Short mmCIF file of C-alpha atoms in Angstrom, two decimals:
data_model
loop_
_atom_site.label_atom_id
_atom_site.label_comp_id
_atom_site.label_asym_id
_atom_site.label_seq_id
_atom_site.Cartn_x
_atom_site.Cartn_y
_atom_site.Cartn_z
CA LEU I 1185 -0.01 0.03 -0.08
CA LEU I 1186 2.81 2.43 0.74
CA SER I 1187 4.49 1.58 -2.54
CA MET I 1188 1.22 2.28 -4.45
CA ALA I 1189 0.93 5.71 -2.54
CA GLU I 1190 4.53 6.54 -3.28
CA HIS I 1191 4.10 5.77 -7.01
CA ASP I 1192 1.09 8.01 -7.24
CA CYS I 1193 2.59 10.89 -5.24
CA ARG I 1194 5.92 10.73 -7.33
CA ALA I 1195 3.75 10.89 -10.50
CA ASP I 1196 1.97 13.97 -9.05
CA HIS I 1197 5.29 15.53 -7.78
CA ASP I 1198 3.46 15.78 -4.32
CA PHE I 1199 6.53 16.07 -2.11
CA PRO I 1200 4.76 17.08 1.11
CA LYS I 1201 2.73 13.86 0.73
CA LEU I 1202 5.92 11.82 0.00
CA GLY I 1203 7.43 13.21 3.16
CA GLU I 1204 4.51 11.73 5.13
CA ILE I 1205 4.95 8.35 3.32
CA PHE I 1206 8.71 8.24 4.14
CA ALA I 1207 7.93 9.28 7.81
CA PHE I 1208 5.56 6.40 7.97
CA ARG I 1209 8.16 4.03 6.35
CA ALA I 1210 10.61 5.20 9.06
CA LEU I 1211 8.04 4.42 11.82
CA PHE I 1212 7.43 1.02 10.25
CA ALA I 1213 11.04 0.21 10.05
CA LEU I 1214 11.54 1.35 13.72
CA ARG I 1215 8.88 -1.14 14.77
CA GLN I 1216 10.74 -3.90 12.97
CA GLU I 1217 13.95 -2.77 14.69
CA LYS I 1218 15.56 -1.99 11.24
CA MET I 1219 17.34 1.05 12.53
CA GLN I 1220 19.42 1.95 9.42
CA VAL I 1221 16.47 1.87 7.19
CA ALA I 1222 14.43 3.82 9.70
CA ALA I 1223 17.12 6.61 9.96
CA THR I 1224 17.50 6.83 6.19
CA CYS I 1225 13.78 7.08 5.61
CA ALA I 1226 13.43 9.66 8.39
CA LYS I 1227 16.20 11.97 6.87
CA GLN I 1228 14.41 11.81 3.51
CA ALA I 1229 11.10 12.64 5.13
CA LEU I 1230 12.60 15.79 6.78
CA ASP I 1231 13.81 16.92 3.35
CA TRP I 1232 10.14 16.89 2.04
CA LEU I 1233 7.87 17.55 4.92
CA PRO I 1234 6.62 21.14 5.32
CA GLN I 1235 7.57 23.04 8.48
CA THR I 1236 3.82 23.10 9.54
CA GLN I 1237 3.77 19.32 9.88
CA ASP I 1238 4.56 18.93 13.59
CA ILE I 1239 3.70 15.34 14.14
CA TRP I 1240 5.55 13.80 11.13
CA ARG I 1241 8.58 16.22 11.40
CA GLY I 1242 8.83 15.68 15.10
CA LEU I 1243 8.68 11.84 14.67
CA SER I 1244 11.18 11.88 11.78
CA ALA I 1245 13.66 14.04 13.69
CA THR I 1246 13.40 11.67 16.62
CA ILE I 1247 14.01 8.54 14.57
CA ALA I 1248 16.92 10.22 12.67
CA SER I 1249 18.56 11.05 15.96
CA THR I 1250 19.00 7.41 16.75
CA GLU I 1251 21.80 7.08 14.16
CA TRP I 1252 23.56 10.25 15.42
CA ILE I 1253 23.46 8.81 18.92
CA GLU I 1254 24.92 5.53 17.86
CA LEU I 1255 27.67 7.29 15.95
CA GLY I 1256 28.47 9.56 18.92
CA TYR I 1257 27.17 12.83 17.55
CA PHE I 1258 25.38 13.89 20.73
CA GLN I 1259 25.26 17.58 20.19
CA GLN I 1260 23.65 17.17 16.84
CA ALA I 1261 21.18 14.57 18.36
CA ARG I 1262 20.29 17.05 21.19
CA ASP I 1263 19.54 19.84 18.80
CA ALA I 1264 17.33 17.63 16.57
CA LEU I 1265 15.54 16.07 19.58
CA GLY I 1266 14.94 19.52 21.19
CA GLU I 1267 13.10 20.63 18.06
CA ALA I 1268 11.22 17.29 17.90
CA TYR I 1269 10.22 17.58 21.58
CA THR I 1270 8.94 21.08 21.09
CA ARG I 1271 6.98 20.02 17.97
CA LEU I 1272 5.43 17.05 19.46
CA ALA I 1273 4.51 18.86 22.74
CA ARG I 1274 2.02 20.74 20.59
CA THR I 1275 0.29 17.59 19.35
CA ASN I 1276 -2.04 15.11 20.99
CA ASN I 1277 -0.02 12.10 19.94
CA HIS I 1278 1.02 10.55 23.33
CA LEU I 1279 3.23 7.81 21.95
CA PHE I 1280 5.42 10.08 19.68
CA ARG I 1281 5.73 12.57 22.65
CA GLN I 1282 6.90 9.77 24.87
CA VAL I 1283 9.48 8.62 22.32
CA ALA I 1284 10.81 12.06 21.79
CA THR I 1285 11.05 12.80 25.53
CA ILE I 1286 12.94 9.59 26.30
CA LYS I 1287 15.42 9.99 23.46
CA LEU I 1288 16.04 13.60 24.60
CA ALA I 1289 16.62 12.35 28.08
CA GLN I 1290 19.09 9.70 26.86
CA VAL I 1291 21.11 12.35 25.07
CA HIS I 1292 21.07 14.65 28.07
CA ALA I 1293 22.43 11.66 30.18
CA GLU I 1294 25.17 10.93 27.86
CA LEU I 1295 26.24 14.65 27.89
CA GLY I 1296 26.42 14.31 31.78
CA GLU I 1297 23.41 16.52 32.29
CA ILE I 1298 21.79 14.44 34.96
CA GLN I 1299 19.15 16.92 36.24
CA GLN I 1300 17.80 17.64 32.75
CA ALA I 1301 17.57 13.89 31.97
CA THR I 1302 15.96 13.04 35.39
CA LEU I 1303 13.32 15.60 34.78
CA LEU I 1304 12.47 14.23 31.42
CA TYR I 1305 12.39 10.64 32.64
CA ARG I 1306 10.10 11.51 35.49
CA GLN I 1307 7.80 13.32 33.06
CA VAL I 1308 7.46 10.19 31.06
CA LEU I 1309 6.84 7.96 34.09
CA GLU I 1310 4.32 10.26 35.66
CA ALA I 1311 2.36 10.66 32.42
CA SER I 1312 -0.65 8.38 32.04
CA THR I 1313 0.22 5.21 30.14
CA SER I 1314 -3.28 3.73 29.83
CA THR I 1315 -4.82 3.40 26.39
CA ALA I 1316 -7.96 1.82 24.94
CA ASP I 1317 -5.97 1.16 21.69
CA GLU I 1318 -4.56 -2.38 21.95
CA ASN I 1319 -2.13 -1.56 19.16
CA LEU I 1320 -0.56 1.22 21.27
CA ALA I 1321 -0.43 -0.68 24.60
CA LYS I 1322 2.78 -2.61 23.85
CA PRO I 1323 4.74 0.29 22.29
CA LEU I 1324 3.85 2.48 25.28
CA ALA I 1325 4.92 -0.37 27.67
CA HIS I 1326 8.19 -0.66 25.70
CA TRP I 1327 9.05 3.06 26.09
CA ARG I 1328 7.98 3.11 29.73
CA GLY I 1329 10.43 0.27 30.31
CA THR I 1330 13.09 2.36 28.45
CA ALA I 1331 12.40 5.30 30.70
CA LEU I 1332 12.64 3.04 33.92
CA LEU I 1333 15.94 1.80 32.78
CA GLY I 1334 17.39 5.22 31.98
CA TYR I 1335 16.18 6.67 35.22
CA ALA I 1336 17.60 3.79 37.19
CA VAL I 1337 21.07 4.50 35.62
CA LEU I 1338 20.82 8.03 36.70
CA CYS I 1339 19.95 7.12 40.18
CA TYR I 1340 22.83 4.81 40.35
CA GLU I 1341 25.15 7.59 39.19
CA CYS I 1342 23.79 9.74 41.99
CA ASN I 1343 24.39 6.81 44.49
CA GLU I 1344 20.71 6.45 45.12
CA LEU I 1345 21.02 2.67 45.04
CA ALA I 1346 17.75 1.74 46.72
CA ARG I 1347 15.88 3.88 44.31
CA ALA I 1348 17.74 2.41 41.39
CA SER I 1349 16.86 -1.13 42.51
CA GLN I 1350 13.23 -0.35 42.80
CA LEU I 1351 13.12 1.13 39.33
CA LEU I 1352 14.99 -1.95 37.92
CA GLN I 1353 12.52 -4.27 39.62
CA GLU I 1354 9.54 -2.53 37.95
CA ALA I 1355 11.40 -2.63 34.54
CA MET I 1356 12.09 -6.43 34.94
CA THR I 1357 8.42 -6.97 35.78
CA LEU I 1358 7.26 -5.00 32.86
CA SER I 1359 9.79 -6.82 30.54
CA GLN I 1360 8.67 -10.25 31.58
CA THR I 1361 4.99 -9.36 31.18
CA HIS I 1362 5.55 -8.21 27.65
CA ALA I 1363 8.50 -10.47 26.67
CA PHE I 1364 10.89 -7.53 26.17
CA LEU I 1365 14.05 -9.60 26.27
CA HIS I 1366 16.44 -6.57 25.57
CA HIS I 1367 14.90 -4.62 28.43
CA GLU I 1368 14.99 -7.55 30.82
CA VAL I 1369 18.74 -8.12 29.99
CA HIS I 1370 19.76 -4.55 30.40
CA ALA I 1371 17.91 -4.13 33.59
CA LEU I 1372 19.77 -7.13 35.04
CA LEU I 1373 23.06 -5.66 33.85
CA VAL I 1374 22.35 -2.42 35.64
CA LEU I 1375 21.25 -4.26 38.71
CA ALA I 1376 24.58 -6.15 38.81
CA ARG I 1377 26.38 -2.71 38.96
CA VAL I 1378 23.98 -1.75 41.92
CA GLN I 1379 24.74 -5.07 43.64
CA GLN I 1380 28.44 -4.67 43.16
CA ALA I 1381 28.29 -1.13 44.66
CA GLN I 1382 26.45 -2.78 47.61
CA GLY I 1383 29.18 -5.16 48.01
CA GLN I 1384 27.26 -8.14 46.71
CA VAL I 1385 29.77 -9.09 44.05
CA LEU I 1386 29.20 -12.91 44.09
CA VAL I 1387 25.38 -12.35 43.98
CA ALA I 1388 25.93 -10.16 40.77
CA GLN I 1389 28.27 -12.68 39.29
CA GLN I 1390 25.82 -15.57 39.87
CA GLN I 1391 23.09 -13.46 38.39
CA LEU I 1392 25.01 -12.75 35.18
CA ALA I 1393 26.12 -16.42 34.91
CA ASP I 1394 22.54 -17.58 34.96
CA LEU I 1395 21.55 -14.82 32.50
CA PHE I 1396 24.31 -15.83 30.10
CA GLU I 1397 23.18 -19.41 30.07
CA ARG I 1398 19.57 -18.63 29.01
CA ILE I 1399 20.36 -16.08 26.27
CA PRO I 1400 20.51 -17.76 22.81
CA ALA I 1401 23.80 -17.32 20.95
CA SER I 1402 21.86 -15.84 18.05
CA GLN I 1403 21.37 -12.69 20.32
CA SER I 1404 25.04 -11.76 19.78
CA GLN I 1405 24.75 -8.12 20.93
CA LEU I 1406 23.17 -9.21 24.18
CA VAL I 1407 25.76 -11.94 24.71
CA GLN I 1408 28.49 -9.30 24.29
CA ASP I 1409 26.83 -6.89 26.68
CA ILE I 1410 26.68 -9.63 29.27
CA GLN I 1411 30.19 -10.61 28.84
CA THR I 1412 31.38 -6.98 29.22
CA ALA I 1413 29.42 -6.81 32.49
CA GLN I 1414 31.10 -9.98 33.64
CA ALA I 1415 34.51 -8.48 32.76
CA HIS I 1416 33.56 -5.41 34.90
CA LEU I 1417 32.96 -7.74 37.94
CA ALA I 1418 36.06 -9.74 37.25
CA LEU I 1419 38.20 -6.56 37.32
CA SER I 1420 36.71 -5.68 40.76
CA VAL I 1421 37.91 -9.00 42.25
CA GLY I 1422 41.14 -9.36 40.35
CA ASP I 1423 40.06 -12.16 38.19
CA HIS I 1424 42.52 -11.61 35.37
CA LEU I 1425 41.79 -14.93 33.57
CA THR I 1426 38.26 -13.88 32.81
CA LEU I 1427 39.42 -10.40 31.67
CA GLN I 1428 42.04 -12.03 29.34
CA HIS I 1429 39.34 -14.28 27.96
CA TRP I 1430 37.02 -11.27 27.33
CA ALA I 1431 39.78 -9.09 25.86
CA THR I 1432 40.99 -11.58 23.29
CA ARG I 1433 37.41 -12.54 22.10
CA ARG I 1434 35.57 -9.33 22.03
CA THR I 1435 34.69 -7.42 18.92
CA PRO I 1436 34.35 -3.58 19.00
CA HIS I 1437 30.80 -2.63 19.77
CA ALA I 1438 28.90 -0.76 17.03
CA ASP I 1439 27.48 1.78 19.47
CA PHE I 1440 29.85 4.67 20.36
CA ALA I 1441 29.04 4.84 24.09
CA GLN I 1442 29.25 1.07 24.51
CA ARG I 1443 32.46 0.80 22.58
CA THR I 1444 34.07 3.65 24.73
CA GLU I 1445 32.96 1.81 27.89
CA GLU I 1446 34.72 -1.37 26.67
CA ASP I 1447 37.91 0.53 25.70
CA LEU I 1448 37.89 2.22 29.13
CA LEU I 1449 37.61 -1.19 30.79
CA LEU I 1450 40.66 -2.40 28.83
CA ALA I 1451 42.62 0.62 29.95
CA ARG I 1452 41.67 -0.03 33.59
CA TRP I 1453 42.82 -3.62 33.33
CA LEU I 1454 46.16 -2.41 31.91
CA ARG I 1455 46.73 -0.17 34.92
CA THR I 1456 46.00 -3.02 37.36
CA GLN I 1457 48.66 -5.07 35.62
CA GLY I 1458 51.23 -2.30 36.16
CA LYS I 1459 51.21 -1.29 32.49
CA GLU I 1460 50.70 2.38 33.32
CA GLU I 1461 52.35 3.88 30.20
CA GLU I 1462 50.33 1.65 27.85
CA ALA I 1463 47.11 2.39 29.83
CA TYR I 1464 47.66 6.05 29.63
CA HIS I 1465 48.35 6.11 25.95
CA GLN I 1466 45.09 4.29 25.37
CA LEU I 1467 43.23 6.68 27.69
CA GLU I 1468 44.52 9.69 25.69
CA GLN I 1469 42.91 8.28 22.59
CA ILE I 1470 39.62 7.57 24.43
CA LEU I 1471 39.65 11.13 25.80
CA LEU I 1472 40.15 12.61 22.37
CA ALA I 1473 37.14 10.63 20.93
CA THR I 1474 34.87 11.55 23.81
CA ARG I 1475 35.85 15.23 23.62
CA GLU I 1476 35.16 15.26 19.87
CA ALA I 1477 31.75 13.72 20.33
CA GLY I 1478 30.85 15.92 23.29
CA HIS I 1479 30.28 12.84 25.35
CA THR I 1480 30.82 14.38 28.69
CA ARG I 1481 29.69 11.44 30.79
CA ARG I 1482 32.30 9.02 29.36
CA MET I 1483 34.85 11.82 29.17
CA LEU I 1484 34.68 12.39 32.91
CA GLU I 1485 35.13 8.60 33.61
CA VAL I 1486 38.32 8.70 31.29
CA MET I 1487 39.69 11.73 33.12
CA VAL I 1488 39.12 9.89 36.56
CA GLU I 1489 41.05 6.92 35.17
CA MET I 1490 43.86 9.17 33.82
CA ALA I 1491 44.25 10.75 37.20
CA LEU I 1492 44.65 7.31 38.83
CA SER I 1493 47.11 6.23 36.05
CA THR I 1494 49.05 9.44 36.55
CA LEU I 1495 49.21 8.81 40.27
CA ALA I 1496 50.46 5.26 39.67
CA ARG I 1497 53.27 6.86 37.61
CA LYS I 1498 54.39 8.82 40.67
CA ARG I 1499 53.07 12.12 39.38
CA ARG I 1500 50.94 13.16 42.32
CA ALA I 1501 50.78 16.93 41.62
CA GLU I 1502 49.79 16.25 38.07
CA ALA I 1503 47.10 13.70 39.14
CA GLN I 1504 45.73 16.21 41.65
CA GLY I 1505 45.41 18.84 38.85
CA MET I 1506 43.52 16.34 36.62
CA LEU I 1507 41.25 15.43 39.41
CA ARG I 1508 40.45 18.99 40.22
CA GLU I 1509 39.47 19.54 36.59
CA VAL I 1510 37.04 16.58 36.75
CA LEU I 1511 35.50 18.06 39.88
CA VAL I 1512 35.00 21.41 38.21
CA LEU I 1513 33.41 19.71 35.19
CA ALA I 1514 31.18 17.50 37.26
CA LEU I 1515 30.11 20.04 39.85
CA PRO I 1516 27.00 21.33 37.88
CA HIS I 1517 25.47 17.77 37.87
CA ASN I 1518 26.94 16.26 41.07
CA PRO I 1519 27.55 12.58 40.07
CA VAL I 1520 28.86 10.47 42.91
CA ARG I 1521 29.47 6.91 41.62
CA LEU I 1522 32.01 8.43 39.05
CA PHE I 1523 34.35 8.66 42.00
CA LEU I 1524 33.09 5.92 44.26
CA ASP I 1525 33.57 3.20 41.48
CA ALA I 1526 37.20 4.32 41.11
CA GLY I 1527 38.06 2.78 44.60
CA GLU I 1528 40.13 3.66 47.58
CA GLN I 1529 42.96 5.14 45.70
CA MET I 1530 40.53 7.79 44.46
CA ALA I 1531 39.36 8.53 48.06
CA MET I 1532 42.90 9.20 49.07
CA LEU I 1533 43.58 11.38 46.16
CA LEU I 1534 40.38 13.38 46.68
CA HIS I 1535 41.18 13.75 50.38
CA SER I 1536 44.60 15.25 49.30
CA LEU I 1537 42.72 18.00 47.52
CA LEU I 1538 41.03 19.43 50.58
CA PRO I 1539 43.77 21.83 51.61
CA GLN I 1540 43.94 23.16 48.08
CA CYS I 1541 40.28 23.74 47.48
CA HIS I 1542 38.95 27.18 48.54
CA ASP I 1543 36.02 27.59 46.25
CA GLN I 1544 32.99 26.89 48.48
CA PRO I 1545 30.61 25.09 46.03
CA LEU I 1546 33.57 22.96 44.88
CA LEU I 1547 34.64 22.24 48.46
CA ALA I 1548 30.97 21.24 49.37
CA TYR I 1549 30.84 18.82 46.52
CA LEU I 1550 34.21 17.33 47.38
CA ARG I 1551 33.18 16.77 50.96
CA ALA I 1552 29.91 15.15 49.82
CA VAL I 1553 31.83 12.70 47.71
CA LEU I 1554 34.19 12.00 50.58
CA LEU I 1555 31.28 11.50 52.91
CA ALA I 1556 29.79 8.92 50.39
CA PHE I 1557 33.14 7.13 50.47
CA SER I 1558 32.92 7.06 54.33
CA ALA I 1559 29.36 5.73 54.27
CA GLN I 1560 30.43 3.02 51.91
CA GLN I 1561 33.22 1.88 54.15
CA GLN I 1562 30.87 1.75 57.17
CA THR I 1563 28.43 -0.42 55.12
CA GLY I 1564 31.51 -2.73 54.40
CA THR I 1565 32.01 -5.17 51.59
CA PRO I 1566 31.63 -8.83 52.44
CA ALA I 1567 35.02 -10.44 52.34
CA LEU I 1568 33.71 -13.51 50.64
CA ALA I 1569 32.08 -11.57 47.82
CA ALA I 1570 35.50 -9.87 47.32
CA SER I 1571 37.52 -13.05 47.27
CA LEU I 1572 35.43 -15.38 45.14
CA VAL I 1573 35.58 -14.83 41.46
CA GLU I 1574 33.84 -17.85 39.86
CA PRO I 1575 30.16 -18.20 40.03
CA LEU I 1576 28.20 -21.56 40.47
CA SER I 1577 26.89 -23.22 37.42
CA SER I 1578 23.18 -23.95 37.06
CA GLN I 1579 23.66 -27.53 37.99
CA GLU I 1580 25.84 -26.64 41.05
CA LEU I 1581 22.94 -24.28 42.12
CA ARG I 1582 20.64 -27.27 41.88
CA VAL I 1583 22.94 -29.37 44.02
CA LEU I 1584 23.39 -26.59 46.45
CA ARG I 1585 19.73 -26.25 47.03
CA LEU I 1586 19.32 -29.98 47.70
CA LEU I 1587 22.27 -29.80 50.01
CA ALA I 1588 20.47 -27.14 51.99
CA GLU I 1589 17.46 -29.49 52.35
CA HIS I 1590 19.82 -31.94 53.98
CA ARG I 1591 19.70 -34.44 51.18
CA THR I 1592 22.43 -37.23 50.99
CA ASN I 1593 24.63 -37.47 47.93
CA ALA I 1594 22.67 -40.63 46.95
CA GLU I 1595 19.37 -38.77 47.15
CA ILE I 1596 20.79 -35.78 45.27
CA ALA I 1597 21.98 -38.23 42.45
CA GLU I 1598 18.56 -39.87 42.22
CA VAL I 1599 16.73 -36.45 42.06
CA LEU I 1600 19.16 -35.00 39.35
CA VAL I 1601 19.47 -38.42 37.57
CA VAL I 1602 23.35 -38.43 37.76
CA SER I 1603 25.98 -40.77 39.37
CA ILE I 1604 26.98 -40.35 43.01
CA ASN I 1605 30.63 -39.68 41.70
CA THR I 1606 29.18 -36.68 39.70
CA VAL I 1607 27.49 -35.31 42.79
CA ARG I 1608 30.63 -35.75 44.89
CA THR I 1609 32.64 -33.77 42.28
CA GLN I 1610 29.94 -30.97 42.17
CA VAL I 1611 29.82 -30.74 45.96
CA GLN I 1612 33.62 -30.27 46.17
CA SER I 1613 33.32 -27.62 43.46
CA ILE I 1614 30.67 -25.82 45.43
CA TYR I 1615 32.77 -25.99 48.62
CA SER I 1616 35.75 -24.57 46.71
CA LYS I 1617 33.83 -21.67 45.19
CA LEU I 1618 32.13 -20.78 48.51
CA GLY I 1619 35.42 -21.25 50.54
CA VAL I 1620 33.85 -23.73 52.98
CA HIS I 1621 34.50 -27.37 53.95
CA LYS I 1622 31.12 -28.72 54.97
CA ARG I 1623 27.43 -28.71 54.12
CA SER I 1624 26.16 -26.56 57.02
CA ALA I 1625 28.70 -23.85 56.26
CA ALA I 1626 27.81 -24.11 52.47
CA SER I 1627 24.07 -23.51 53.27
CA GLU I 1628 24.88 -20.71 55.63
CA VAL I 1629 27.11 -18.78 53.14
CA ALA I 1630 24.61 -19.54 50.29
CA ARG I 1631 21.80 -17.83 52.35
CA ASP I 1632 23.98 -14.88 53.15
CA LEU I 1633 24.71 -14.44 49.47
CA LYS I 1634 20.99 -14.86 48.60
CA LEU I 1635 21.79 -17.94 46.37
CA LEU I 1636 18.87 -19.92 47.96
#
């Protein structure tokens, strides 16, 4: 039907109507997750649509921005989405308004503009999502899930971990209800970061291991995202074998922000191995790319890592200068996890800046971050979670649950339809991973780690 309409409009040289047709093609391709086709059609639509056509121009600008975001052109995306947001705010199309608002929030977040992004996400979540149109129910649920995920990430960056967990639980419930696999996976990936921040590293590792087992290999992008999250956790516990395996097998991510995150993880790993010069050289390249893209959020993460790398090279004064610059750039938006995730060396380096800091707003921000470090130390990180680096397999979890029910090896073998020797081997593996030597201790540790 679209092809027939396009043929007639071309014959009549009706370019405004052709603009509507290509805008509709862009929407259709977006629903089919054909992002490149959607962006191409949207840009063509913008060339033909009249300025008075708010709905279709607003939608087309929103869709075209997805390509700019993926390529790392965040300033251009923000300008296009700002216009789209203004246009669609004048219309009664609830779905298109939601999409534009969320996309604009995502760009603000990547630019490090936490308050603006938070305001937009809240606007989406507070808006009514009920609809009598069954065809719109699922798309609206999809975009609500996207907003929940985006808002949860911002709460994490502000160290509001309880609020982040609450939003992620809602996102996962919504994802499971509507079979949104991508949303569910990414909610679990963010939840793993929250759990790591709460000192529950082993819980996060087990969660990711279970997730990895149930995602089909055909979902290659999701598999890659899970492996990167596992590598993050591996770095936090010094599991260099997992990091080596990830580094040698990874392929560069198509998305600019994700690719930058992976490159930064590699640089951190190099520093922990004592390869400070190599790490610093790689960080300089990442910093250049993020500055050119205007990707403030990632740029600040790179600068934090560069300060630590410089400190490792015995250049304390230079590291202090770099860190002060990060604080000045971060001050308008007050991120906290930016520093907390860098570890105790960062806390000591921040503390060394106190005598040099005389600007009152900057000093207040610095003290707030140090207070967050102090609160995190008081909460404590379980020694077990920090020392174990290998999660239990699905079969080992089944054995562990039966152990906790006081089943004998013979009974476990009968339930799982395996040999007693296999059960003995799996029990020893469980003991080794949990750092225990008997069943009662395994059950106790497993309950503490919420594995049961």
